Coordinates of C-alpha atoms in Angstrom, one line a residue:
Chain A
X1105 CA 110.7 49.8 20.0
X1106 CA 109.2 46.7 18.3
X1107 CA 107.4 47.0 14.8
X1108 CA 106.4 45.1 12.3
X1109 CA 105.6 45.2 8.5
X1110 CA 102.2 44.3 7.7
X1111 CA 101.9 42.3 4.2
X1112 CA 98.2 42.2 2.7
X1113 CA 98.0 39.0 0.9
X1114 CA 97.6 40.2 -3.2
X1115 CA 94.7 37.7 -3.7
X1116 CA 92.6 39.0 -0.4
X1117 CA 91.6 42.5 1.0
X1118 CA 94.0 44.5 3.0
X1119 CA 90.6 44.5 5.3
X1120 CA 89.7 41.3 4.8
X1121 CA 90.1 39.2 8.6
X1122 CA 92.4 36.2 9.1
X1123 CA 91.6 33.6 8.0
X1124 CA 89.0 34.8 5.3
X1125 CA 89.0 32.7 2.3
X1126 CA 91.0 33.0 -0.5
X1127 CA 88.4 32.8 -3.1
X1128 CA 85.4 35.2 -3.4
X1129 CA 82.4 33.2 -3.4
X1130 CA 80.2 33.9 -7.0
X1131 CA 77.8 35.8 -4.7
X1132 CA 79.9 38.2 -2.7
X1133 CA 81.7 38.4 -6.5
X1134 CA 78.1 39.7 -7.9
X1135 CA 77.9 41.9 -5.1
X1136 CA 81.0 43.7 -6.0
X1137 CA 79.7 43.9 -8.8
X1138 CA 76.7 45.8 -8.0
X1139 CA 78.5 47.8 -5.3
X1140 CA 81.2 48.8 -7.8
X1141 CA 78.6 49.7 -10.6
X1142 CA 76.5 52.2 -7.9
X1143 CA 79.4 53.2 -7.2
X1144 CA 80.6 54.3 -10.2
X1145 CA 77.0 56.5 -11.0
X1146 CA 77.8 57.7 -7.9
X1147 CA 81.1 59.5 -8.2
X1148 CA 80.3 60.8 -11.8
X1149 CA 77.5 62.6 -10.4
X1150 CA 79.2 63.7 -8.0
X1151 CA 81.9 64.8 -10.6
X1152 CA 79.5 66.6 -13.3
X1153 CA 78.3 68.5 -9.7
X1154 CA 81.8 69.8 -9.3
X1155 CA 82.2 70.7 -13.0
X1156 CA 79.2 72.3 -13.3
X1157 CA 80.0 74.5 -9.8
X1158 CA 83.4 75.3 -11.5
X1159 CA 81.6 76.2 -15.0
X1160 CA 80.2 79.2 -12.8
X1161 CA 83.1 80.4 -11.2
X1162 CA 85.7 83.1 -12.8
X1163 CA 88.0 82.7 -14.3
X1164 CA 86.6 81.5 -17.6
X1165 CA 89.5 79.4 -18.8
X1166 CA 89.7 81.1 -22.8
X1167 CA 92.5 80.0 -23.6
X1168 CA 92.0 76.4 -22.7
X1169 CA 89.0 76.5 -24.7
X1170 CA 89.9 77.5 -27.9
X1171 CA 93.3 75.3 -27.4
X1172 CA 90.0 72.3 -26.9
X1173 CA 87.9 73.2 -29.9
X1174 CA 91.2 72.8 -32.5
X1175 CA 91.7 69.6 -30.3
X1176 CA 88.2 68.3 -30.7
X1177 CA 87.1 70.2 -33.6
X1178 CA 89.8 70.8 -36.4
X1179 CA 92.4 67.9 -35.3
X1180 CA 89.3 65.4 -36.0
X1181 CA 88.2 66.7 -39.2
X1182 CA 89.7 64.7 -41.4
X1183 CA 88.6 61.4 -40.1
X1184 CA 85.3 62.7 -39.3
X1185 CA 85.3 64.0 -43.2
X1186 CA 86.6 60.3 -44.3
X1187 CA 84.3 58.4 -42.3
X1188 CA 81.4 60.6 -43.7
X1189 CA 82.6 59.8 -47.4
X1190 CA 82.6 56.2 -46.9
X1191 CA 79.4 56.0 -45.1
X1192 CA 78.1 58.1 -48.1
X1193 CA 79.7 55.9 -50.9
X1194 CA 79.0 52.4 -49.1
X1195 CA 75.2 53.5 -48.5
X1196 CA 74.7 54.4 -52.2
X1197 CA 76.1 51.2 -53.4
X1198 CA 74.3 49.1 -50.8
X1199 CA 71.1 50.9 -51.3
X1200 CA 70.9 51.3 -55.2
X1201 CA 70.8 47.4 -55.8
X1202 CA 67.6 47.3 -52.7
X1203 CA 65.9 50.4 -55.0
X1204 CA 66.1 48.6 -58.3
X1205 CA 64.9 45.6 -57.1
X1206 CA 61.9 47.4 -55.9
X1207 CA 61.6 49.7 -58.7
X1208 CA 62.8 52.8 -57.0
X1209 CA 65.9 53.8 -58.3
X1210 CA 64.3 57.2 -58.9
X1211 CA 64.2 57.4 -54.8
X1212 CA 67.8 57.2 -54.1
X1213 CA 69.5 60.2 -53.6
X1214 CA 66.4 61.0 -51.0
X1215 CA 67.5 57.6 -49.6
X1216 CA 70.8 58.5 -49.3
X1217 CA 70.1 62.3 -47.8
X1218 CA 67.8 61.2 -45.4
X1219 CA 69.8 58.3 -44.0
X1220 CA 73.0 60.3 -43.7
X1221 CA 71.4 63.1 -42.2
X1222 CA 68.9 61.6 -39.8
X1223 CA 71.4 58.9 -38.5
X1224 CA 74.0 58.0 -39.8
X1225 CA 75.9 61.4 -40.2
X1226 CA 75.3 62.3 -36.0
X1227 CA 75.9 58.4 -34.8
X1228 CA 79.1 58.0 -36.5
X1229 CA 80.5 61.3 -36.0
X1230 CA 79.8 60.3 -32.3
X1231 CA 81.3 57.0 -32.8
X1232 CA 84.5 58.3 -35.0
X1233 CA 85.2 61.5 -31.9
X1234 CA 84.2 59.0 -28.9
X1235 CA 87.0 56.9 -30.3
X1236 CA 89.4 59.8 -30.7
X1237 CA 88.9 62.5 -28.5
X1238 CA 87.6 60.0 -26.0
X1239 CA 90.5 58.1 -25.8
X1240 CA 92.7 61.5 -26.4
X1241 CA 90.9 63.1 -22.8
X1242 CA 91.4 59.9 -21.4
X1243 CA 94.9 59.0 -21.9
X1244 CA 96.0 62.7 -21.1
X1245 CA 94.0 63.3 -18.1
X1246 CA 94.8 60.3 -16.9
X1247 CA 98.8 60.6 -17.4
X1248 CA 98.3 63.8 -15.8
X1249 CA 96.6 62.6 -13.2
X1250 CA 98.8 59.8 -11.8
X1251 CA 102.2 62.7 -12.7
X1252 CA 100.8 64.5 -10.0
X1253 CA 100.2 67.5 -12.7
X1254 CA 96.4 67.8 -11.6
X1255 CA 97.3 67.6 -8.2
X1256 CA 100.2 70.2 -9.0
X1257 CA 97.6 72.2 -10.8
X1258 CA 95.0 72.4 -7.3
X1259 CA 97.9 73.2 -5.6
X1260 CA 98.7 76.3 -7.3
X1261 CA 95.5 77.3 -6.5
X1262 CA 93.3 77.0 -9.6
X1263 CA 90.4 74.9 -10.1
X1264 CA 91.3 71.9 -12.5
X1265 CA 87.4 70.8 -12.4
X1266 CA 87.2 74.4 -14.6
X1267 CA 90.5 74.5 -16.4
X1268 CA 90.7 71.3 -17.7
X1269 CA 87.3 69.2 -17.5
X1270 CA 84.6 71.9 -18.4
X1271 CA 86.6 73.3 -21.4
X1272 CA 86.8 70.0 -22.3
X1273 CA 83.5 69.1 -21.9
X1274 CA 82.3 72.5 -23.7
X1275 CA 84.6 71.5 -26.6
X1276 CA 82.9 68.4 -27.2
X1277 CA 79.5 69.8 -27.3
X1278 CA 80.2 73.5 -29.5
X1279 CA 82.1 71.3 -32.1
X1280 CA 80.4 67.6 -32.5
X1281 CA 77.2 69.7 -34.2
X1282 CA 79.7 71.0 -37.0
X1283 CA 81.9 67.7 -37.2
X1284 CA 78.4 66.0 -38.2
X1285 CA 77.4 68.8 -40.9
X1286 CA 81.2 68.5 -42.3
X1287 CA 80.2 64.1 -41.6
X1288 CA 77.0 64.7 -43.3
X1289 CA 78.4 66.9 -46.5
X1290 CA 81.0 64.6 -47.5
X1291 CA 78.7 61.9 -47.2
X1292 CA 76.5 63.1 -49.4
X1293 CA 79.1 64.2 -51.7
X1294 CA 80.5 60.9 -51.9
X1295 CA 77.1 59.3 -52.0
X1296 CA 76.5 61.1 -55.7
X1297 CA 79.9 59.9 -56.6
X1298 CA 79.3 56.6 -56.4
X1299 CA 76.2 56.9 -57.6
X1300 CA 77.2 58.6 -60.6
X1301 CA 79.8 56.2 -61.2
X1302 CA 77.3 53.3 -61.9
X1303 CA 75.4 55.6 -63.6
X1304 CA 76.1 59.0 -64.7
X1305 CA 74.0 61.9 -62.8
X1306 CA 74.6 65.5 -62.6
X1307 CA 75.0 67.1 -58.9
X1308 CA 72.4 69.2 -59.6
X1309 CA 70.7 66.8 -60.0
X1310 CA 71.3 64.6 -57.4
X1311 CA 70.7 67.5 -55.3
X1312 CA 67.3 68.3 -56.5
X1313 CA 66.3 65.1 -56.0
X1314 CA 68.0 64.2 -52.6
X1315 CA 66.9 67.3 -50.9
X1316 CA 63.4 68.1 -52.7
X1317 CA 61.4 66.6 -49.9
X1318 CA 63.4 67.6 -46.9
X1319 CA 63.0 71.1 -44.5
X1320 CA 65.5 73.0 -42.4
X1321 CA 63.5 71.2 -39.1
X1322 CA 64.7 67.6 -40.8
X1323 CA 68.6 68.6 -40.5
X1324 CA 68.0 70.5 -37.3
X1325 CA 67.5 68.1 -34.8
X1326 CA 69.3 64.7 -36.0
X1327 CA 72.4 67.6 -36.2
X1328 CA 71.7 69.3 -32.7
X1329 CA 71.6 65.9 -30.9
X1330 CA 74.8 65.5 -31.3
X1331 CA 75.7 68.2 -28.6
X1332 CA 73.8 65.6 -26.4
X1333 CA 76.6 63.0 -27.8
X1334 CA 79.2 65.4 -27.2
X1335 CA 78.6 66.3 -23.4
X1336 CA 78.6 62.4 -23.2
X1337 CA 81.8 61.8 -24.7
X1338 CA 83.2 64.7 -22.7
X1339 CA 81.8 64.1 -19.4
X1340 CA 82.8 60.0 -19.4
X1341 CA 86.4 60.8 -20.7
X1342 CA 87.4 63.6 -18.5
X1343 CA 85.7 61.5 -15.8
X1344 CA 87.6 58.2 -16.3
X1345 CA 90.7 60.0 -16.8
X1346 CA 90.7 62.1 -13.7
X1347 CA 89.8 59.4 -11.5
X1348 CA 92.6 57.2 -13.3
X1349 CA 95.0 55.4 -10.7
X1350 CA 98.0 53.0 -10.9
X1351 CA 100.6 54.1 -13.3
X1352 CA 100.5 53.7 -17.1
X1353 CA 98.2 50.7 -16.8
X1354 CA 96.0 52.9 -15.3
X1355 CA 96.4 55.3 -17.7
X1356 CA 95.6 52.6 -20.6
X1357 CA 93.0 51.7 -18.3
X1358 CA 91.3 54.7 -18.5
X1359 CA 91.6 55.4 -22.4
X1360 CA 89.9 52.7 -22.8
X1361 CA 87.0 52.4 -20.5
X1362 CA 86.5 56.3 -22.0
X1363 CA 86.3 55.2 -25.6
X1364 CA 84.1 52.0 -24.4
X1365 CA 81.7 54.0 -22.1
X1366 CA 81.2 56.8 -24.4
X1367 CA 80.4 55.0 -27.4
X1368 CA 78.3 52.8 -25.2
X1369 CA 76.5 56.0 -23.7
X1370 CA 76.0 57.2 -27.8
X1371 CA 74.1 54.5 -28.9
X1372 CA 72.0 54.4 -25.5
X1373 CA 71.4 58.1 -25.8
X1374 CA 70.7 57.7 -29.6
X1375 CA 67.8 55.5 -29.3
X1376 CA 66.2 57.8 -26.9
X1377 CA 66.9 61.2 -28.9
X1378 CA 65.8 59.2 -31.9
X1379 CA 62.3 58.6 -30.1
X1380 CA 62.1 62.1 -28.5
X1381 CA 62.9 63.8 -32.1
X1382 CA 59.9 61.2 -33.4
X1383 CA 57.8 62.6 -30.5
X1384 CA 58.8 66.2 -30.6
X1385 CA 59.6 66.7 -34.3
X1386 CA 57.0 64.4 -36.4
Chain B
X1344 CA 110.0 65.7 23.7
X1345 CA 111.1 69.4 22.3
X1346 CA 108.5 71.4 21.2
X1347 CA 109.2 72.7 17.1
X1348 CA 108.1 75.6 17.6
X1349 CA 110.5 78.4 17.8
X1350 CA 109.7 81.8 17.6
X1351 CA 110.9 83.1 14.2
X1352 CA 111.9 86.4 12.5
X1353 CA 109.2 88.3 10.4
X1354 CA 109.7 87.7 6.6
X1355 CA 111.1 90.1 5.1
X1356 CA 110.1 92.8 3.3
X1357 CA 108.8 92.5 -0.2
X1358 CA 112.1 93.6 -2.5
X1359 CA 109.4 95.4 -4.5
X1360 CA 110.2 94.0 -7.8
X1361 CA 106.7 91.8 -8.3
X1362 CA 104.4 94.5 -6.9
X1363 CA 101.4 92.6 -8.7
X1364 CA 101.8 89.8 -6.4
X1365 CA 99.6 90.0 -3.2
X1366 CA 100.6 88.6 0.0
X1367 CA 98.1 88.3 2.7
X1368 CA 99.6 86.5 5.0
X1369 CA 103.4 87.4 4.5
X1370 CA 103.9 89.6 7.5
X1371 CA 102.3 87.4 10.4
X1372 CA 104.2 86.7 13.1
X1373 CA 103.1 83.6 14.6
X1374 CA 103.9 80.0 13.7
X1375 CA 103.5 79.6 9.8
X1376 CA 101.9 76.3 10.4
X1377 CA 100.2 74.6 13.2
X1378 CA 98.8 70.6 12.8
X1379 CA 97.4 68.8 15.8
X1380 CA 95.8 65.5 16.7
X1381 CA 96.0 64.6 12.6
X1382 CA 94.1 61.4 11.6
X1383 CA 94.1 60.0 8.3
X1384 CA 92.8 56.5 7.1
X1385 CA 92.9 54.5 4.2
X1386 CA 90.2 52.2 4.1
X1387 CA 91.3 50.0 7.1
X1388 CA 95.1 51.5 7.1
X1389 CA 95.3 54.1 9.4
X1390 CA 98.9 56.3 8.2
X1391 CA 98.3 58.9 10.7
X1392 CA 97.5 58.6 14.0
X1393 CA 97.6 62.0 16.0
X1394 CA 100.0 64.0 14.4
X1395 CA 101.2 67.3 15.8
X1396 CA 103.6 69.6 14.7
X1397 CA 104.0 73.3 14.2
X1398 CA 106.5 75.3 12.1
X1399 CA 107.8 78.8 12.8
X1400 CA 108.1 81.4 10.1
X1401 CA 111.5 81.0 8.6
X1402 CA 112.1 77.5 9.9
X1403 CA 112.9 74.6 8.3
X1404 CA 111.4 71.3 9.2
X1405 CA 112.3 68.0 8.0
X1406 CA 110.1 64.8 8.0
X1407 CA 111.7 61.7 8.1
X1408 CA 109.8 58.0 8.1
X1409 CA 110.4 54.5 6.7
X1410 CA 108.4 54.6 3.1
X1411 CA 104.2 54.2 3.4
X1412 CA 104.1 56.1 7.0
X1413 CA 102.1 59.2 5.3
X1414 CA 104.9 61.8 5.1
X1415 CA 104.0 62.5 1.3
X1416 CA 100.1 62.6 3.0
X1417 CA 101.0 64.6 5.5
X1418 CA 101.9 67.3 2.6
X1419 CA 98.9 66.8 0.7
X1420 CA 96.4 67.5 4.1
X1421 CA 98.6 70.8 4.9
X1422 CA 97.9 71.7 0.9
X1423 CA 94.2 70.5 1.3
X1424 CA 94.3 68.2 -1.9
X1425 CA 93.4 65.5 0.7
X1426 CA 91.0 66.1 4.1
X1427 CA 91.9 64.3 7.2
X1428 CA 89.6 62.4 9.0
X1429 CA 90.2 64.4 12.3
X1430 CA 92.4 67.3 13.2
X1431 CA 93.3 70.6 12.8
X1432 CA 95.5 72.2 10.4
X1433 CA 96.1 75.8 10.8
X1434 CA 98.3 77.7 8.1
X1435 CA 99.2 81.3 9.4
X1436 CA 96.6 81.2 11.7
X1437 CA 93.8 80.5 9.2
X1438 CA 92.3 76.8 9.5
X1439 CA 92.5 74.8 6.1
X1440 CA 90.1 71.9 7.3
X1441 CA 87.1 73.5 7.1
X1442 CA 87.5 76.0 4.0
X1443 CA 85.9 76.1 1.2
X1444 CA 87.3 76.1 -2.2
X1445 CA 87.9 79.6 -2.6
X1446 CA 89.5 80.2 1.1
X1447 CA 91.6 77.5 0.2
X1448 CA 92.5 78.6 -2.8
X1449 CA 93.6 82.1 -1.1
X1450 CA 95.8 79.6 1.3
X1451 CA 97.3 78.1 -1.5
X1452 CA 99.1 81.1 -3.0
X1453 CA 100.8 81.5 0.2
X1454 CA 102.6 78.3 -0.2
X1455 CA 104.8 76.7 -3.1
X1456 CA 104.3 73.1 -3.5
X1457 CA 107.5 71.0 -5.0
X1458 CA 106.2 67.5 -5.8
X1459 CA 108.3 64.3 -5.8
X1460 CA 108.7 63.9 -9.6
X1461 CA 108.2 67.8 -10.2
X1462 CA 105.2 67.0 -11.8
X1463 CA 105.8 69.9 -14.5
X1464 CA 103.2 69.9 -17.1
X1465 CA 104.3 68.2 -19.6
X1466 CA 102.4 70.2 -22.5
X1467 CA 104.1 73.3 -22.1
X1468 CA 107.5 74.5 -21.9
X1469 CA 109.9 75.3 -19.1
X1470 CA 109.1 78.5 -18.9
X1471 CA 104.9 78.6 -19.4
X1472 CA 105.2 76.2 -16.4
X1473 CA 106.8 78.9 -14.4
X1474 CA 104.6 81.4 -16.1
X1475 CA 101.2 79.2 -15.0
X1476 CA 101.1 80.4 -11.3
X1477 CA 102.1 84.1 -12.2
X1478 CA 98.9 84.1 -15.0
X1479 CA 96.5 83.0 -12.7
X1480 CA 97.4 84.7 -9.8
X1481 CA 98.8 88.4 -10.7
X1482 CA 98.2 90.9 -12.7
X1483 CA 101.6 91.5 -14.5
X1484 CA 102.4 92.4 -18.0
X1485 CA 104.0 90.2 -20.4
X1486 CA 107.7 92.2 -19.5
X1487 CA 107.2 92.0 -16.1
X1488 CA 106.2 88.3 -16.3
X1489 CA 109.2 87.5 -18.1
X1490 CA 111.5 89.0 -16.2
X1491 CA 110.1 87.5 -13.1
X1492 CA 110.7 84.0 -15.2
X1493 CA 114.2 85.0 -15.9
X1494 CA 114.7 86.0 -12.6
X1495 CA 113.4 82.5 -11.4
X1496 CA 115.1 80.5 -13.5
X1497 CA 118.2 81.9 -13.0
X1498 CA 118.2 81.3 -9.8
X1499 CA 118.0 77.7 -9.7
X1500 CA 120.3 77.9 -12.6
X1501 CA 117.7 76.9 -15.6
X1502 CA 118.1 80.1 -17.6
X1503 CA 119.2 78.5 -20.5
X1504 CA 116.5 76.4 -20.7
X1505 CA 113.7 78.4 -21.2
X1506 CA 112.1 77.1 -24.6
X1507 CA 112.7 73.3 -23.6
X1508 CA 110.1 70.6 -22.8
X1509 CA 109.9 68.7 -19.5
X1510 CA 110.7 65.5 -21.2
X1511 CA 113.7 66.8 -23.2
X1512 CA 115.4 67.7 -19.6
X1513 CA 116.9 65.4 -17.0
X1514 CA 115.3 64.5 -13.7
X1515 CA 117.4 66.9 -11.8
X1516 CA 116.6 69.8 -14.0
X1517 CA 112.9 69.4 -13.8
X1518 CA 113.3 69.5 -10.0
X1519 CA 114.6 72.5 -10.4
X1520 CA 112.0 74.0 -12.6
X1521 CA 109.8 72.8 -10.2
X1522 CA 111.4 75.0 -7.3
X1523 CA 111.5 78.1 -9.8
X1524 CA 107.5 77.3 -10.2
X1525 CA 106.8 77.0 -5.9
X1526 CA 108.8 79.8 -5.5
X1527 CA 106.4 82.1 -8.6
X1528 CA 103.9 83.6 -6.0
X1529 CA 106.8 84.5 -3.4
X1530 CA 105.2 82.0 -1.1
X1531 CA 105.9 82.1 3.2
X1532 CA 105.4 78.2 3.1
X1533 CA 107.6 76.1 1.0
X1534 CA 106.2 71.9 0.7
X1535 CA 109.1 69.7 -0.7
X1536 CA 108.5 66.3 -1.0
X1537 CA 111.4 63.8 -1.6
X1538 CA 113.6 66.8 -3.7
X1539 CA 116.7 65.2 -3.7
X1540 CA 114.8 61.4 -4.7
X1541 CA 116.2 59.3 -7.5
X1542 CA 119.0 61.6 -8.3
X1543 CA 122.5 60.9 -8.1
X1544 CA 124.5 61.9 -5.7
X1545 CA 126.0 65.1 -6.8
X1546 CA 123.3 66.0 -8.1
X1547 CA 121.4 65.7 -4.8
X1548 CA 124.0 67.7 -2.8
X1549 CA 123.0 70.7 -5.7
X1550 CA 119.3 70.7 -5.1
X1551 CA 120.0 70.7 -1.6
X1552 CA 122.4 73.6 -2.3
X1553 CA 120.3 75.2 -3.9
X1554 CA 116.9 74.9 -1.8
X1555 CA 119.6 76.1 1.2
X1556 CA 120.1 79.4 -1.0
X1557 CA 116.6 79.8 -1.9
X1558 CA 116.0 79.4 1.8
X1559 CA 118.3 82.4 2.4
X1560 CA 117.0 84.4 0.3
X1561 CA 113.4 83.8 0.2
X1562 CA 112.8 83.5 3.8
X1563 CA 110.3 80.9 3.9
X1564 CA 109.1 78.5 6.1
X1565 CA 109.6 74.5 5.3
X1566 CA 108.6 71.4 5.3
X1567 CA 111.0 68.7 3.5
X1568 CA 110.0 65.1 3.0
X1569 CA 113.2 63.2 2.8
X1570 CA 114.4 59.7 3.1
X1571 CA 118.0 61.1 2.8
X1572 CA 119.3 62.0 6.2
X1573 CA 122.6 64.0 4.9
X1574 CA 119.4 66.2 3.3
X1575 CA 118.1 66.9 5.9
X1576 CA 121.3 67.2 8.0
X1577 CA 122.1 69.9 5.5
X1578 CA 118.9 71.6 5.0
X1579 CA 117.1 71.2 8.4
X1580 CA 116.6 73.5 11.5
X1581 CA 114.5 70.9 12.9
X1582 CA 113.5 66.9 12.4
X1583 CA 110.7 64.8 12.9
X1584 CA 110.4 61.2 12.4
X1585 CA 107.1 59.6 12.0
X1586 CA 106.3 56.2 12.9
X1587 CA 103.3 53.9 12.6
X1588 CA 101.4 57.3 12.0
X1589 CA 102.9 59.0 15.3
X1590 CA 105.8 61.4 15.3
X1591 CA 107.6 59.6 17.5
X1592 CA 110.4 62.2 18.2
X1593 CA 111.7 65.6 17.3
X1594 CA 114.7 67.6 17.4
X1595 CA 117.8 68.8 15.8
X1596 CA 120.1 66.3 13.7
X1597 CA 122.4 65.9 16.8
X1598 CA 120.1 65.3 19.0
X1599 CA 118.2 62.5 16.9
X1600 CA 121.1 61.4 16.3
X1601 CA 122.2 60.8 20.4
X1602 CA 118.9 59.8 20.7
X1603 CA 118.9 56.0 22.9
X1604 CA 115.3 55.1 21.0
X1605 CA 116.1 51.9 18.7
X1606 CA 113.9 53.0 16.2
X1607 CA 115.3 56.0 16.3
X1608 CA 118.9 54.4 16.5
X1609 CA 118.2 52.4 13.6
X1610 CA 117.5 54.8 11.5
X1611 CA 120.0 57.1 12.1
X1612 CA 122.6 53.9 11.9
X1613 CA 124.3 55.1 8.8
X1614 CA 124.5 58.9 9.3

């Protein structure tokens, strides 16, 4: 019987005919390009489809979750809590030498309030988890992915869209609301020390003044829309990391592209919660 | 060419220990498994071409094939976690192609899946990998349940092992543990591909050993994946050997073996 092994050229497409050339032209490259990027909308739609089918279906993985909310949720605490604080500190030395120029020093513990709490409590807590849990999902599902171990887990018979995206995904959005309050508190709390540090001012004050002119409505949505944030960074890390291929460079590959997409998809979606708060909220 | 099919015993009874554990299909007596006119396709590589093959209960079949001719695919259609492009695969009668999720699920507690690096999970220990199937899928107590994991793991020699993580073990052991875990459910359909790869030699001859006696007393019908031909010498009823996507002949090791095919010749050179 005669056969023969069939080399595909690395630089060239198994499919591509003989005699094709060796270098993609810059169109056909820009095609790819756009193909690839469909592409990719394409199979995460019709990914949040299948996690959302497997969100409805017993059993509701319990375990998993509570395992995912000390994962997302306590393990990131401390960073989030750090990143809060030196938010807090940096804006009230950056913004006290803007007030007094202006006359206004009276005005900055409300500056520093309504700045942490309207943006930039939420947008870094997203920024501070996207890079941690992101790349945390990502990594993992994709190790586990090219070990076989999700394929070992569909095997067995249970649905790893439900026990290992969806609990993930439901992690990210129950805990990124609380990360930013904890965010939020120590930047405030480190905002009055530096503040206090240049010049003296009781908490109580601080306080008084910082929060005088602000309602429950102002912390509720800037904190709420960061469940938006978190179904983003949990939907784009699960995602790349389940459809990760290729070893452990695939496995990089896929932490990465996680952290990048998600905090990519933050800021995107920040600009347009901002506008619909602005709309909705006045 | 010699039909594989071959009329096997029933399974036998349930030894009544695991009571919790359902078994829906464990008493049919047809073939276990039945695949014809299988087509699968990646991209423009076609790696199966019309595959046929059927398994009877308590038979063991072993697929042999140069590396790249789709006998880890083949494995991964029968288990649905790929869908061929044409064919029919029917497991105990039922047909897995056109399932649903939930059908397939059912199927898939009927067969125990070893992958070709075990693929334990690596975030629990020896024994909650054992203990995965046996949560999901029965209603045992935490007694039962452990015994059951005792049982298991003693009987691919693991006992001792119980608290360990898959990356504090060797190779061989976590091939083992990955046997104990196929075998959880008590399935009729065992899937086993490459058990004896990348291990040593001795080692190989004890997983073989060892699937041999888990064969005898289980009762299951198999499918092996194997480049090693004293494997499947050892552990086969029955061999295939797939070839540019065909199975291009099929028989026992002898008569492979005698076979006057070159490919076949070839690659039975060094038996």
């Amino acid at each position: 019987m005669n056969y023969t092994t069939k080399v595909a050229r690395p630089w060239t497409s198994p499919d591509a005919p003989q005699g094709a050339p060796l270098v993609r032209s810059p169109l056909s490259s820009l095609w790819g390009s756009i193909n690839g990027f469909f592409e990719w909308f394409g199979e995460l739609g019709i990914f949040v489809w299948q996690v959302m089918r497997a969100a409805v279906r017993r059993p509701f993985e319990g375990r998993e979750l509570i395992r995912q909310l000390d994962e997302v949720g306590s393990k990131s605490l401390p960073l989030v809590a750090l990143a809060g604080a030196a938010i807090g500190a940096v804006l009230a030395l950056e913004s006290r030498y803007s007030l007094i120029r202006f006359g206004a020093k009276s005005m900055l513990p409300a500056a520093i309030v309504f700045s942490i709490v309207h943006e930039t409590g939420p947008v870094v807590t997203g920024l501070v988890v996207s890079g941690r849990v992101g790349a945390g999902i990502g990594a993992e599902l994709g190790s586990m992915k090219v070990t076989e171990q999700i394929d070992a887990i569909e095997a067995s018979g249970v649905n790893p869209y439900n026990l290992l995206a969806f609990t993930r995904i439901l992690a990210c959005i129950l805990m990124l609301p609380l990360l930013t309050l904890v965010a939020d508190f120590f930047g405030v709390v480190a905002g009055w020390v530096a503040t206090t540090l240049a010049e003296p001012l009781s908490l109580r004050l601080f306080i008084h003044a910082g929060f005088g002119g602000t309602s429950f409505s102002d912390f509720l949505a800037p904190t709420f829309r960061t469940a938006v944030f978190g179904l983003i960074i949990g939907v784009i890390a699960c995602f790349q990391g389940m459809r990760s291929q290729g070893g452990t460079e695939g496995v990089g590959r896929s932490a990465t592209s996680s952290v990048v997409l998600s905090s990519l998809f933050v800021i995107l979606a920040d600009v347009v919660l901002v506008k619909m708060i602005l709309v909705f909220f006045p | 060419m010699m039909s594989l099919y071959q009329p096997g015993a029933l399974r036998a009874p349930d030894n009544g220990h695991h009571g919790a554990i359902e078994k829906t299909h464990a008493e049919s007596a047809g073939p276990a498994m039945v695949l014809q006119g299988l087509h699968k396709s990646f991209g423009a590589q076609a790696v199966l071409r019309g595959v046929d093959l059927t398994v009877g209960s308590s038979k063991t079949l072993a697929v042999l094939g140069r590396s790249g001719t789709g006998k880890s695919v083949l494995l991964k259609l029968i288990v649905g976690l790929q869908k061929p492009d044409a064919g029919s695969i029917r497991i105990h009668g039922q047909e897995v192609t056109t399932s649903n999720v939930e059908a397939m699920n059912e199927i898939r507690k009927t067969m125990g899946f070893l992958f070709q690096h075990a693929a334990l999970y690596d975030s629990l220990t020896v024994e909650e990998n054992v203990a995965f199937p046996l949560r999901r899928h029965t209603k045992m107590t935490p007694s039962e349940r452990g015994d059951r994991i005792g049982e298991l793991l003693t009987s691919v020699g693991m006992e001792g092992d119980l608290k360990k993580m898959p990356s504090d073990i060797s190779g061989g052991m976590q091939k083992r543990v990955g046997l104990a875990r196929a075998l959880a459910l008590e399935p009729s359909i065992l899937l086993l591909d490459e058990p004896t790869a990348g291990l040593d030699p001795i080692t190989s001859r004890e997983i073989d050993e060892l699937i041999l006696k888990l064969q005898e007393e289980h009762d299951v019908a198999s499918i092996v994946v194997t480049h090693d031909l004293h494997s499947a010498k050892l552990i086969a009823d029955r061999i295939i050997l797939l070839h540019e996507g065909n199975a291009v002949i099929e028989g026992t090791f002898e008569e492979l073996e005698k076979s006057g095919d070159k490919f076949v010749a070839e690659f039975f050179k060094d038996s």
